[in-house]
Coordinates of C-alpha atoms and ligand atoms in Angstrom, one line a residue:
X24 CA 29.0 -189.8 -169.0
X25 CA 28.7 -193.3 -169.9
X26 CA 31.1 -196.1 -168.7
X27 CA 31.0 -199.0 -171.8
X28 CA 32.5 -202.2 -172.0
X29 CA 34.5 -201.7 -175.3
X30 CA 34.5 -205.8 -175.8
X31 CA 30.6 -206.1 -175.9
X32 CA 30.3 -202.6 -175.8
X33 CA 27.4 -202.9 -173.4
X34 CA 26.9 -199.8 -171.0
X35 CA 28.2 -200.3 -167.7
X36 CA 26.9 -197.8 -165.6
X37 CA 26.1 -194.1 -166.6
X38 CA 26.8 -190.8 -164.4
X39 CA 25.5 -187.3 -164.4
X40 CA 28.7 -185.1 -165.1
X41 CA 29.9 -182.2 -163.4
X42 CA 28.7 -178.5 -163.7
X43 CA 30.8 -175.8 -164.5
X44 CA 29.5 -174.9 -160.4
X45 CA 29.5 -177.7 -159.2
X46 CA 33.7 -177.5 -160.5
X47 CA 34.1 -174.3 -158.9
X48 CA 32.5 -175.6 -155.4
X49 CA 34.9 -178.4 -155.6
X50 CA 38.1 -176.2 -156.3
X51 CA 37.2 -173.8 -153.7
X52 CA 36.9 -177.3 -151.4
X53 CA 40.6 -178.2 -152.3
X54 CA 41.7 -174.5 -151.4
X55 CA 40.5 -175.0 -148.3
X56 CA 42.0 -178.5 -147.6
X57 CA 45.2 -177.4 -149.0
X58 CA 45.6 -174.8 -146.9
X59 CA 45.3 -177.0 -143.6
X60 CA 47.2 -180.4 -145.9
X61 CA 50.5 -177.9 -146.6
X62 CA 51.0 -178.0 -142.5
X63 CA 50.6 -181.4 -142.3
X64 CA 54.3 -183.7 -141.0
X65 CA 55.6 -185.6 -143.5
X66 CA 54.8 -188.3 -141.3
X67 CA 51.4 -187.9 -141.4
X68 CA 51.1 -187.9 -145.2
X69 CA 53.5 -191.1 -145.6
X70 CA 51.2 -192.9 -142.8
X71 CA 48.0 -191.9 -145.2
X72 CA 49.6 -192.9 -148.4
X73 CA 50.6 -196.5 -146.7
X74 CA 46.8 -196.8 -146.0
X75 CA 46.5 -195.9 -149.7
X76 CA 48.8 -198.1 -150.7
X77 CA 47.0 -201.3 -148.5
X78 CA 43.4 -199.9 -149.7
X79 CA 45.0 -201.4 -153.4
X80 CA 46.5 -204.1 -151.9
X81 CA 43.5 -205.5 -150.0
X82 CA 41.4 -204.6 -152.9
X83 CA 43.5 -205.3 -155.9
X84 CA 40.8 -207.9 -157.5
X85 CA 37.9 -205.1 -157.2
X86 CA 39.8 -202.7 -159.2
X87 CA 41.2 -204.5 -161.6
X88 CA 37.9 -205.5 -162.7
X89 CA 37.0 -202.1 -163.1
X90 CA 39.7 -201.3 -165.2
X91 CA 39.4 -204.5 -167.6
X92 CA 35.7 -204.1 -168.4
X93 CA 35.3 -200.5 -168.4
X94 CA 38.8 -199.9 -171.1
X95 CA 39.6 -203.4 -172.5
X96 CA 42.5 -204.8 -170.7
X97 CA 43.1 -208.4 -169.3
X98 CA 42.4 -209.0 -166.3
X99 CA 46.6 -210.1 -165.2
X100 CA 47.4 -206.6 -166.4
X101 CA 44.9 -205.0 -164.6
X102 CA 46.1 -206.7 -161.6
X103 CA 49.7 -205.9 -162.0
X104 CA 48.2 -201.7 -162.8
X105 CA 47.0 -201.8 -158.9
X106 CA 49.6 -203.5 -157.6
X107 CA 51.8 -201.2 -159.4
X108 CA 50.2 -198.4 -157.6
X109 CA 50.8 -199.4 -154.2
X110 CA 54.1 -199.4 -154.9
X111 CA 54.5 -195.8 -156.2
X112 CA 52.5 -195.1 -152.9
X113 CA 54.8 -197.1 -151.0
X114 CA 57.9 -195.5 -152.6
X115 CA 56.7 -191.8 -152.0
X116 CA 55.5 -192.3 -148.3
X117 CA 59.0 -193.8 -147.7
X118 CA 61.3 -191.1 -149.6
X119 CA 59.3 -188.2 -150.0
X120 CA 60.2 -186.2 -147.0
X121 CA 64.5 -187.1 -147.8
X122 CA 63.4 -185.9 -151.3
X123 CA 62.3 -182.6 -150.1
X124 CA 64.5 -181.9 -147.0
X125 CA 66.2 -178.6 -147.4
X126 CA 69.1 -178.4 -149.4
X127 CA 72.3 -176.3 -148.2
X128 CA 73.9 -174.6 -150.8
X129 CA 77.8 -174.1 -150.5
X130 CA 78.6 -170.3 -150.0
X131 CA 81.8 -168.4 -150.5
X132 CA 82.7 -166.5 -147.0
X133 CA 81.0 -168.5 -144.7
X134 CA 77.7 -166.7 -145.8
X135 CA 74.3 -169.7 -145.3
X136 CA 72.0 -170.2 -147.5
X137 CA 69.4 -173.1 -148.2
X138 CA 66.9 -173.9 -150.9
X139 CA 63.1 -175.2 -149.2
X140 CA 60.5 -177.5 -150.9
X141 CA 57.3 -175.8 -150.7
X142 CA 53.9 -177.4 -152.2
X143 CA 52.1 -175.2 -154.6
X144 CA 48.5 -175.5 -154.2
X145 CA 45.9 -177.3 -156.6
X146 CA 47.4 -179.2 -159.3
X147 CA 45.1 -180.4 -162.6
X148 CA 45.7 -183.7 -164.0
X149 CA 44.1 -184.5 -166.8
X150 CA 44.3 -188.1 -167.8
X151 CA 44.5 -190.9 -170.3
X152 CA 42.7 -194.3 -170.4
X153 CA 45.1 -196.6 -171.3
X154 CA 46.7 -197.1 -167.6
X155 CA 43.7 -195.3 -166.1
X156 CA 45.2 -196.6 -162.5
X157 CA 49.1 -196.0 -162.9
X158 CA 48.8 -192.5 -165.0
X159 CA 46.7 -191.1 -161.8
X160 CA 48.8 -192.6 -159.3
X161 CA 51.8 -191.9 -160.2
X162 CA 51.0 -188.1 -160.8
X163 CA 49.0 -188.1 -157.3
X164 CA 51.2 -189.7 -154.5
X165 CA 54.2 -187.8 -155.2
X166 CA 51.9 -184.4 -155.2
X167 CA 49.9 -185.3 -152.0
X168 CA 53.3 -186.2 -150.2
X169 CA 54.8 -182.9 -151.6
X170 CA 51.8 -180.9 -149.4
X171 CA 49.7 -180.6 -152.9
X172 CA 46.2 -181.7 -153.9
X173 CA 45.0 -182.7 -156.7
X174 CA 41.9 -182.3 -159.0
X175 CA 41.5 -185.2 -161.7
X176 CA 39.7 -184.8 -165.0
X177 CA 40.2 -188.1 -166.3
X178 CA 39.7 -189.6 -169.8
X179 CA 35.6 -189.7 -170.5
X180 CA 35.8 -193.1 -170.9
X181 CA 36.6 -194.2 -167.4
X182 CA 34.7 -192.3 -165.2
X183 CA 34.5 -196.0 -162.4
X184 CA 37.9 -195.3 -163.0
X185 CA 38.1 -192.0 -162.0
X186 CA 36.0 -192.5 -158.8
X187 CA 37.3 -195.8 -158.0
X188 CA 40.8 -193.6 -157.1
X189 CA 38.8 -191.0 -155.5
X190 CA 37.6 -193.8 -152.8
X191 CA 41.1 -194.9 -153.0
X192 CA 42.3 -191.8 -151.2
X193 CA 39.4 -191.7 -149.0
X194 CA 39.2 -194.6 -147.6
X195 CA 42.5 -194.6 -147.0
X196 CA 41.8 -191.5 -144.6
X197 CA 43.1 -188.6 -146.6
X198 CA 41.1 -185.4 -145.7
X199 CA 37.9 -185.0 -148.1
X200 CA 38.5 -182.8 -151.1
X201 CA 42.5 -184.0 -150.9
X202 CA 42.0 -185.6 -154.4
X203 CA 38.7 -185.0 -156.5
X204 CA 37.8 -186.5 -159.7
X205 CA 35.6 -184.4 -161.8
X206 CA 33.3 -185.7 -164.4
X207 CA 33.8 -183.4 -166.9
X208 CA 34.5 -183.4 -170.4
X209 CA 37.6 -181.6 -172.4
X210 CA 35.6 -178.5 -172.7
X211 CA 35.5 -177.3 -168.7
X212 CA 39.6 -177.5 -168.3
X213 CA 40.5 -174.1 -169.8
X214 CA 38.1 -173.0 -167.0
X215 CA 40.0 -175.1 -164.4
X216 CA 43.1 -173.8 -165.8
X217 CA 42.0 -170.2 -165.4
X218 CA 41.0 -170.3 -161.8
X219 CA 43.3 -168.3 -159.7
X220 CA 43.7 -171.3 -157.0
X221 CA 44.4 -174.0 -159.4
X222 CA 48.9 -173.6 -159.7
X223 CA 49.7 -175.4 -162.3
X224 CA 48.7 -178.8 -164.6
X225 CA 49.5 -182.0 -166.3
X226 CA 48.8 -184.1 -168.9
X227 CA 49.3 -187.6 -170.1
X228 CA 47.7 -188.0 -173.6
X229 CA 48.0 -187.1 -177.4
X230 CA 50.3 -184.3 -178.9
X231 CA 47.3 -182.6 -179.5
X232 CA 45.7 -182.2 -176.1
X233 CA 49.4 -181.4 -175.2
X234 CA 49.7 -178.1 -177.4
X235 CA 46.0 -177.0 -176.3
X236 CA 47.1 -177.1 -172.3
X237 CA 50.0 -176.2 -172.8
X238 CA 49.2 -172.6 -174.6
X239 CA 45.8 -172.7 -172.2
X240 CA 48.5 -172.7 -169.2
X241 CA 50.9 -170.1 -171.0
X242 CA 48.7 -168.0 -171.2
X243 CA 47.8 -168.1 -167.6
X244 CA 51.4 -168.4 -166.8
X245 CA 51.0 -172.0 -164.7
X246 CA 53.7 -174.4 -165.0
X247 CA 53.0 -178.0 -166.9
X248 CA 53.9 -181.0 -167.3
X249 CA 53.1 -182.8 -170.2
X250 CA 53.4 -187.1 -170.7
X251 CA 52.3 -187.6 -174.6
X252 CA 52.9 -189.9 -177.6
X253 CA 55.6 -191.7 -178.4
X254 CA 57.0 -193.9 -181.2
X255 CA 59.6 -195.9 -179.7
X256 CA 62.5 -197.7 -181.5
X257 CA 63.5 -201.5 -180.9
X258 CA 67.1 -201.0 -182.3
X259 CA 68.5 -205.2 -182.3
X260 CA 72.1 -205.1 -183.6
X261 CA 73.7 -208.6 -185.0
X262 CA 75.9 -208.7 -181.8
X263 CA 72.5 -209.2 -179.6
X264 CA 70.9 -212.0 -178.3
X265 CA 68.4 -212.7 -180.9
X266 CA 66.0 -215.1 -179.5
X267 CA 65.3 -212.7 -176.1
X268 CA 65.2 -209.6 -177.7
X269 CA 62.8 -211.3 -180.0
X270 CA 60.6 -212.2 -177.2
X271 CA 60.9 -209.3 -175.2
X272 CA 60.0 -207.0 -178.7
X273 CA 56.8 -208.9 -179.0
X274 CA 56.2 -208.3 -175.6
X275 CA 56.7 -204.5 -175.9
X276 CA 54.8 -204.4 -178.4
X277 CA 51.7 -206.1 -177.4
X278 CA 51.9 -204.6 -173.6
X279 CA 48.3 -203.5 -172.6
X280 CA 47.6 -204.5 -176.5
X281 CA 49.9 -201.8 -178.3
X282 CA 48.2 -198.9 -176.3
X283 CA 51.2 -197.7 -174.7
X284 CA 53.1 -194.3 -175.0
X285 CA 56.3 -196.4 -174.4
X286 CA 55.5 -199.5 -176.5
X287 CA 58.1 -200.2 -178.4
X288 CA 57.0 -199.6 -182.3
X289 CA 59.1 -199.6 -184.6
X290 CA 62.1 -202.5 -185.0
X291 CA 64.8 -201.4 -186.4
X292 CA 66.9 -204.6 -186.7
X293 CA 70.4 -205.2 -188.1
X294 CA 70.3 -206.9 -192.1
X295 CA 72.0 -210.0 -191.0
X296 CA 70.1 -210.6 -188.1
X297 CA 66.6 -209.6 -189.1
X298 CA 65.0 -212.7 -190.9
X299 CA 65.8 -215.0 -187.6
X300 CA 64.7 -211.7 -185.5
X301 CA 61.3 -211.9 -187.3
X302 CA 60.4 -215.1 -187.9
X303 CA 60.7 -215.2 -183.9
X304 CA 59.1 -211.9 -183.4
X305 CA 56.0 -212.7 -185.7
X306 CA 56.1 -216.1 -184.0
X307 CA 55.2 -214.9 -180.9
X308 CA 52.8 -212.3 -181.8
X309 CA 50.6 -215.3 -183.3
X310 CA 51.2 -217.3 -180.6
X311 CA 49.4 -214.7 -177.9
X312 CA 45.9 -215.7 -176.7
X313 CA 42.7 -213.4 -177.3
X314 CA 40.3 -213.8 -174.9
X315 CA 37.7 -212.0 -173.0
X316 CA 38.8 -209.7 -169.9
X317 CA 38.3 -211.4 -167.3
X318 CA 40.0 -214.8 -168.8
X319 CA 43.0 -215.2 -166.6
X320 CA 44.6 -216.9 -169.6
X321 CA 43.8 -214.2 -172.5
X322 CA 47.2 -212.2 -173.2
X323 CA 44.7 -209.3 -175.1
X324 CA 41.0 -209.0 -175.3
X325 CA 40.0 -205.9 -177.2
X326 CA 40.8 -201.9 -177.9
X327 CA 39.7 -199.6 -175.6
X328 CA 37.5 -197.9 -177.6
X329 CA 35.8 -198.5 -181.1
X330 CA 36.8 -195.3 -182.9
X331 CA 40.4 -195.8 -181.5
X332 CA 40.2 -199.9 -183.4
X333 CA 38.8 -197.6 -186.8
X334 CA 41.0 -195.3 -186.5
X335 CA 44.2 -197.2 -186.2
X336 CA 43.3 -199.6 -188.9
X337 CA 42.8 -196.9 -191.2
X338 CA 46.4 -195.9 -190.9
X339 CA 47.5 -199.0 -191.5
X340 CA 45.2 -199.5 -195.0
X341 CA 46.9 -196.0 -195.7
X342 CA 50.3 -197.6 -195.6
X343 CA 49.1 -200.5 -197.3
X344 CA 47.7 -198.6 -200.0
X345 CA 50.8 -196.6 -200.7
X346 CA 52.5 -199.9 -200.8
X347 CA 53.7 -201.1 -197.3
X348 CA 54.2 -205.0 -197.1
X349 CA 51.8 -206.5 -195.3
X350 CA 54.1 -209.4 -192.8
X351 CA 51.3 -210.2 -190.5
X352 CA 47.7 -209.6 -191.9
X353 CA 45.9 -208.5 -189.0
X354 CA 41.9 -208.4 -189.6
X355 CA 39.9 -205.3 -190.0
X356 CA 37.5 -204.1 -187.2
X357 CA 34.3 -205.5 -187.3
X358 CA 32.2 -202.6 -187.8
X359 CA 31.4 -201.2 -184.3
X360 CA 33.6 -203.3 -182.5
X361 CA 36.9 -202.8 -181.1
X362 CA 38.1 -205.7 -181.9
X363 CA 41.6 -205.3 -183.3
X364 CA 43.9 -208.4 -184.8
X365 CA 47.7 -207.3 -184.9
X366 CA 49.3 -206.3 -187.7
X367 CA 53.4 -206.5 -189.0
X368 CA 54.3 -204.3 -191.6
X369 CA 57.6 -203.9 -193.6
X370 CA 59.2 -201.9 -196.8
X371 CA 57.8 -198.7 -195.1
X372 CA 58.7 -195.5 -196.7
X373 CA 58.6 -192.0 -195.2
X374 CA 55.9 -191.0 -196.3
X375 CA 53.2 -193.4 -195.0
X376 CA 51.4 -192.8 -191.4
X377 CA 53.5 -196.2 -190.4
X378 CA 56.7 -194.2 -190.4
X379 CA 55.3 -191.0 -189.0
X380 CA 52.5 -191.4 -187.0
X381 CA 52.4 -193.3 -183.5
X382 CA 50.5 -196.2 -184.3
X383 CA 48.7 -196.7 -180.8
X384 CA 47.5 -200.3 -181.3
X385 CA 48.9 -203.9 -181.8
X386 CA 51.0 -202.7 -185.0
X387 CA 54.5 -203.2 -185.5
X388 CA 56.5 -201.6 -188.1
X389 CA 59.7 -203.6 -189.6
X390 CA 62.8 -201.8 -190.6
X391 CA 65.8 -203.8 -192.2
X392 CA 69.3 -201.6 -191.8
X393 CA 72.9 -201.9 -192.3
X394 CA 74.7 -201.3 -189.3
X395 CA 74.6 -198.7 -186.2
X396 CA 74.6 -195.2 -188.2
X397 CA 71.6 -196.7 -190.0
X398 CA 69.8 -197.3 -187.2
X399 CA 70.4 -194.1 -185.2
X400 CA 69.2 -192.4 -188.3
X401 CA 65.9 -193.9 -188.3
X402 CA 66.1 -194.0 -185.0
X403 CA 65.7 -190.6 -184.3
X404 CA 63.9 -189.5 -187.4
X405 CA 60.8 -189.5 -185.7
X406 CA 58.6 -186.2 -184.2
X407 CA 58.8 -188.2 -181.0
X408 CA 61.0 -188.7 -178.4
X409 CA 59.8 -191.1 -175.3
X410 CA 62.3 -194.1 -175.1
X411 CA 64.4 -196.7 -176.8
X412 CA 65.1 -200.3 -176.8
X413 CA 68.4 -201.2 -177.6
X414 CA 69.7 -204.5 -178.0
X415 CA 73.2 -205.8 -178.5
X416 CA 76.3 -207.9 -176.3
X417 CA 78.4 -204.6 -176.3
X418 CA 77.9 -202.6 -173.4
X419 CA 80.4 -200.1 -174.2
X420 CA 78.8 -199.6 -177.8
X421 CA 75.7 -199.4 -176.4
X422 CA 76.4 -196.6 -174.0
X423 CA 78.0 -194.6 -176.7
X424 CA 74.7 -195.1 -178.7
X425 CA 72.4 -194.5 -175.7
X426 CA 73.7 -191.2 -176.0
X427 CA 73.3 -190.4 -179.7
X428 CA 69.3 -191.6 -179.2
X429 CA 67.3 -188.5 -179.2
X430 CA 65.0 -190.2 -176.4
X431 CA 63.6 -189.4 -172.8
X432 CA 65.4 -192.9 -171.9
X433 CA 66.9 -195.8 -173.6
X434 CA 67.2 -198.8 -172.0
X435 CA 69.9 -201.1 -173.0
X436 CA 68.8 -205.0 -173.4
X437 CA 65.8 -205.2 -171.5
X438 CA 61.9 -203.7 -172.3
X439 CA 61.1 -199.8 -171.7
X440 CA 58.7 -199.6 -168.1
X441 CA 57.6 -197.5 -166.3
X442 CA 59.5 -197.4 -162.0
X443 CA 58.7 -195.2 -159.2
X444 CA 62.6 -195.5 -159.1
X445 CA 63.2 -194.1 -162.5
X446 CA 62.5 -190.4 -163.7
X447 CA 60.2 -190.9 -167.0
X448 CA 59.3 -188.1 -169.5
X449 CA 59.8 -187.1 -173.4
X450 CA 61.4 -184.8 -176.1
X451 CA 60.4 -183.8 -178.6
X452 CA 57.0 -184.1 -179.5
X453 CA 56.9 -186.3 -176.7
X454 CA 56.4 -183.8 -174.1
X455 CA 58.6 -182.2 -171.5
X456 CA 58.9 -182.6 -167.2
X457 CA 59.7 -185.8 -165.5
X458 CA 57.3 -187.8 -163.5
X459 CA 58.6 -190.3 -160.8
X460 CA 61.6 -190.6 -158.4
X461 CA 63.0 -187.3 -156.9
X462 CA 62.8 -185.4 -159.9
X463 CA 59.0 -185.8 -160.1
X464 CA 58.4 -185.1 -156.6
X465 CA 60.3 -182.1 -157.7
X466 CA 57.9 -180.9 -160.7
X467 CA 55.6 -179.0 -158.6
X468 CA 57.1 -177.7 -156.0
X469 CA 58.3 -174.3 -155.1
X470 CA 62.1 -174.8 -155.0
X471 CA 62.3 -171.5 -152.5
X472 CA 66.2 -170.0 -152.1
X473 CA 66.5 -168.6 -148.5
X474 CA 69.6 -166.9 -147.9
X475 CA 70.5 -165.8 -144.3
X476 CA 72.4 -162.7 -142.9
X477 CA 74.3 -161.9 -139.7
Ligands
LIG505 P1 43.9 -187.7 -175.5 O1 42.8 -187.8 -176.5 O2 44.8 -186.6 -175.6 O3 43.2 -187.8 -174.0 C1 43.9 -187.6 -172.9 C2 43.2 -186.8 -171.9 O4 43.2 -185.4 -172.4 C3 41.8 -187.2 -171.7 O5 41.4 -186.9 -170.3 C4 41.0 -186.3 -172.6 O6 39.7 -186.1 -172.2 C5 41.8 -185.0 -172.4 N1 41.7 -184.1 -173.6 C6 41.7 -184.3 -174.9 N2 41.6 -183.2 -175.6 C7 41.5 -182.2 -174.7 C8 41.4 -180.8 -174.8 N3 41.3 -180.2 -176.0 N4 41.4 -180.0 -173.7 C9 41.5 -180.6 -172.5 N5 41.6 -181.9 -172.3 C10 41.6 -182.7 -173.4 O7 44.7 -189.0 -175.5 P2 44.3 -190.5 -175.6 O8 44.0 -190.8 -177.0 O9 43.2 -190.8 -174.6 O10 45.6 -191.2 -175.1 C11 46.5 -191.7 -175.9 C12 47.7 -190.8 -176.0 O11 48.3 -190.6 -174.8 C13 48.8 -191.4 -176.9 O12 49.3 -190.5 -177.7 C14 49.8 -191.9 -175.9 O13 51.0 -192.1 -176.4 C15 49.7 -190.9 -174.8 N6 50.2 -191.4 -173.6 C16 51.4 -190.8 -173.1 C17 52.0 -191.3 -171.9 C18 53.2 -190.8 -171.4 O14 53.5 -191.0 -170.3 N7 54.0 -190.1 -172.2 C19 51.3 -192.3 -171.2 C20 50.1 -192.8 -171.7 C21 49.6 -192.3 -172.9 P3 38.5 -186.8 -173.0 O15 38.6 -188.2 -172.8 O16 37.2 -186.2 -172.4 O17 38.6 -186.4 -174.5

């Protein structure tokens, strides 16, 4: 399993991947740690997962230069991926155990009752690349505070990734075999899935690897949770401030360079609003710095991978062809590079990959409409349902809207992001469960009713 740079695409490093037996020692190991973990205080975990939390901290410049060369980001982003992972470890050693305290439930005739937390055992989490630090953390220090452990098969192309998090946990003192990465490809997880020890799985990553584990865990009957695509609206309505949602769109847009579930991507903005909205918007896009990783000034260096460059601009010279307007001419990949240059396309019709495939890459997608039905319309005509943008003056208005937006969130006059304080998950196509705050501390547990006689 090779770890490439995608910018130079030089080979990093290169490791030796898991056996099928070498995966079945390693889930027997995390049976046997869980069963001593599940007795562990809650006190205990939240002191391990501060220590995991510091190990980030103290070592935030190390990882983040193992994210940036191995998948393409900048090097500020990467930084602000670690550092946003000691907070999710921060926030779960501080409210897990008020989380998960037993609930009492109200009883007719003085009768007592109580629902318990109880951890469920192994949980797979099989990965994507594109935050190849958050996506893990945020799945794994809710489950290790819950009393779970966790196996990781992460995307094949981050493997220093993958291992990098495994250290993580273990030098921050967690019991060995408390969180594993396996270096396995796509092909070993139905086997995972299968094994009578392993509870339950989740995914972040495409629709399609979404249906496959899904049915692969329905058939096993093993919960899941599943984090895919998205193709998020930008609604701007003429009431809104034109000039910061402008700025903040081209922001969403470019975030980790377009390879986002919950980049905003397509900008459905209000007729007599949308020339000033895009002669700012298209403004800034130009205006953002390419540079190699590791420039501190660079605002995107390259795609993470090169088929993901080829494959994106071939969606976009299918819209083209079929007679998209072309606002922004990006530049075509170099032939095996990934080297993308962002794109801006308008007069989209519904038949063209722009209007209904997620475009996951520096590619925004105009859309001119007449007033609020409009833009719910479009909106919502999408397979996808991960979260909105929504942008005018009118609080009220945009409450009543927020609610008509077929969307796991919408977030009203500021960019869609990811907080340990916010519950995060699709519709739709977009997957179902929540990660993050209580409710994803809540995913995999066994919410256990005990009632109590005389
Ligand atoms: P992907 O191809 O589905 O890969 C994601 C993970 O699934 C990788 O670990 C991959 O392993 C594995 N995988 C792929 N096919 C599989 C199969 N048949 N059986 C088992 N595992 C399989 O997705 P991607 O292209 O890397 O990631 C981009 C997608 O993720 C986008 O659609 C994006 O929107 C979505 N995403 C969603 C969220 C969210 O929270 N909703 C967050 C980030 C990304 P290999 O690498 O070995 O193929």
């Amino acid at each position: 399993m090779k770890s490439i740079n995608p910018y130079n695409n030089e080979t990093l490093t290169e490791y030796k991947p898991h056996t099928k037996e070498q995966v079945m020692i390693n889930i027997d190991k995390a049976q046997k740690v869980f069963l001593a973990w599940r007795e562990t205080t809650f006190a205990e975990r939240s002191r391990l997962m501060t220590n995991a939390s510091n190990v980030l901290k103290v070592n935030k410049r190390k990882y983040a230069e193992i994210i940036s060369l191995e998948m393409g980001k900048v090097i500020k982003e990467a930084e602000a991926e670690v550092e946003k992972c000691a907070w999710v470890c921060e926030y779960y050693a501080e409210k897990a155990e008020g989380f998960l305290s037993d609930e009492t439930l109200e009883m007719p005739e003085n009768k007592e009752a109580k629902v318990v937390y109880d951890p469920l055992g192994i949980i797979l989490a099989v990965m994507p690349w594109n935050f190849p630090f958050w996506q893990v953390f945020r799945f794994a220090a809710p489950n290790l505070m819950a009393g779970n452990v966790g196996i990781l098969k992460h995307a094949s192309n981050v493997p220093q990734c993958a291992l990098a998090i495994e250290d993580v946990f273990r030098e921050a003192g967690f019991p060995e075999g408390c969180f594993q990465s396996l270096l396995i490809s796509s092909d070993l997880v139905e086997d995972i899935i299968k094994h009578k020890d392993v509870k339950a799985a989740t995914l972040t990553g495409s629709e399609n690897a979404g249906r496959i584990i899904a049915s692969q865990a329905g058939d096993q009957l093993k919960k899941t949770v599943l984090e895919l695509g998205g193709s998020d609206p930008f609604i701007v309505l003429k009431d809104a401030d034109i000039e910061t949602a402008a700025k903040t769109a081209a922001k969403s847009r470019m975030v980790n360079f377009g390879q986002s579930c919950i980049a905003a991507k397509r900008f459905i903005i209000e007729a007599s609003v949308y020339d000033q909205f895009l002669q700012l918007f298209k403004k800034e896009i130009k205006g953002m710095k390419q540079g190699e990783q590791l420039d501190e000034d660079a605002q995107y260096a390259c795609m993470a991978r090169r088929d993901l460059a080829e494959e994106l601009y071939s969606q976009v010279k299918k819209s083209i062809d079929m007679g998209a307007e072309v606002i922004l001419e990006g530049e075509k990949p170099i032939k095996g590079s990934a080297f993308f240059k962002p794109y801006i396309l308008g007069g989209i019709s519904e038949d063209m990959p722009a209007y209904k495939e997620e475009l996951f890459g520096p590619v925004a997608v105009m859309f001119k409409v007449d007033g609020e039905k409009e833009a719910l319309r479009i909106a919502n005509d999408t397979a996808f349902g991960l979260g909105a943008s929504l942008w005018t003056k009118d609080k009220i208005k945009a409450e009543k809207m927020a609610r008509k937006i077929e969307s796991g969130a919408v977030y009203i006059n500021q960019i869609v992001a990811s907080s340990p304080y916010l519950p995060f998950g699709g519709v739709k196509n977009s997957g179902y469960g929540r990660e993050l705050a209580e409710m994803g501390i809540k995913e995999f547990v066994n919410k256990k009713t005990v009632s109590i006689g005389e």
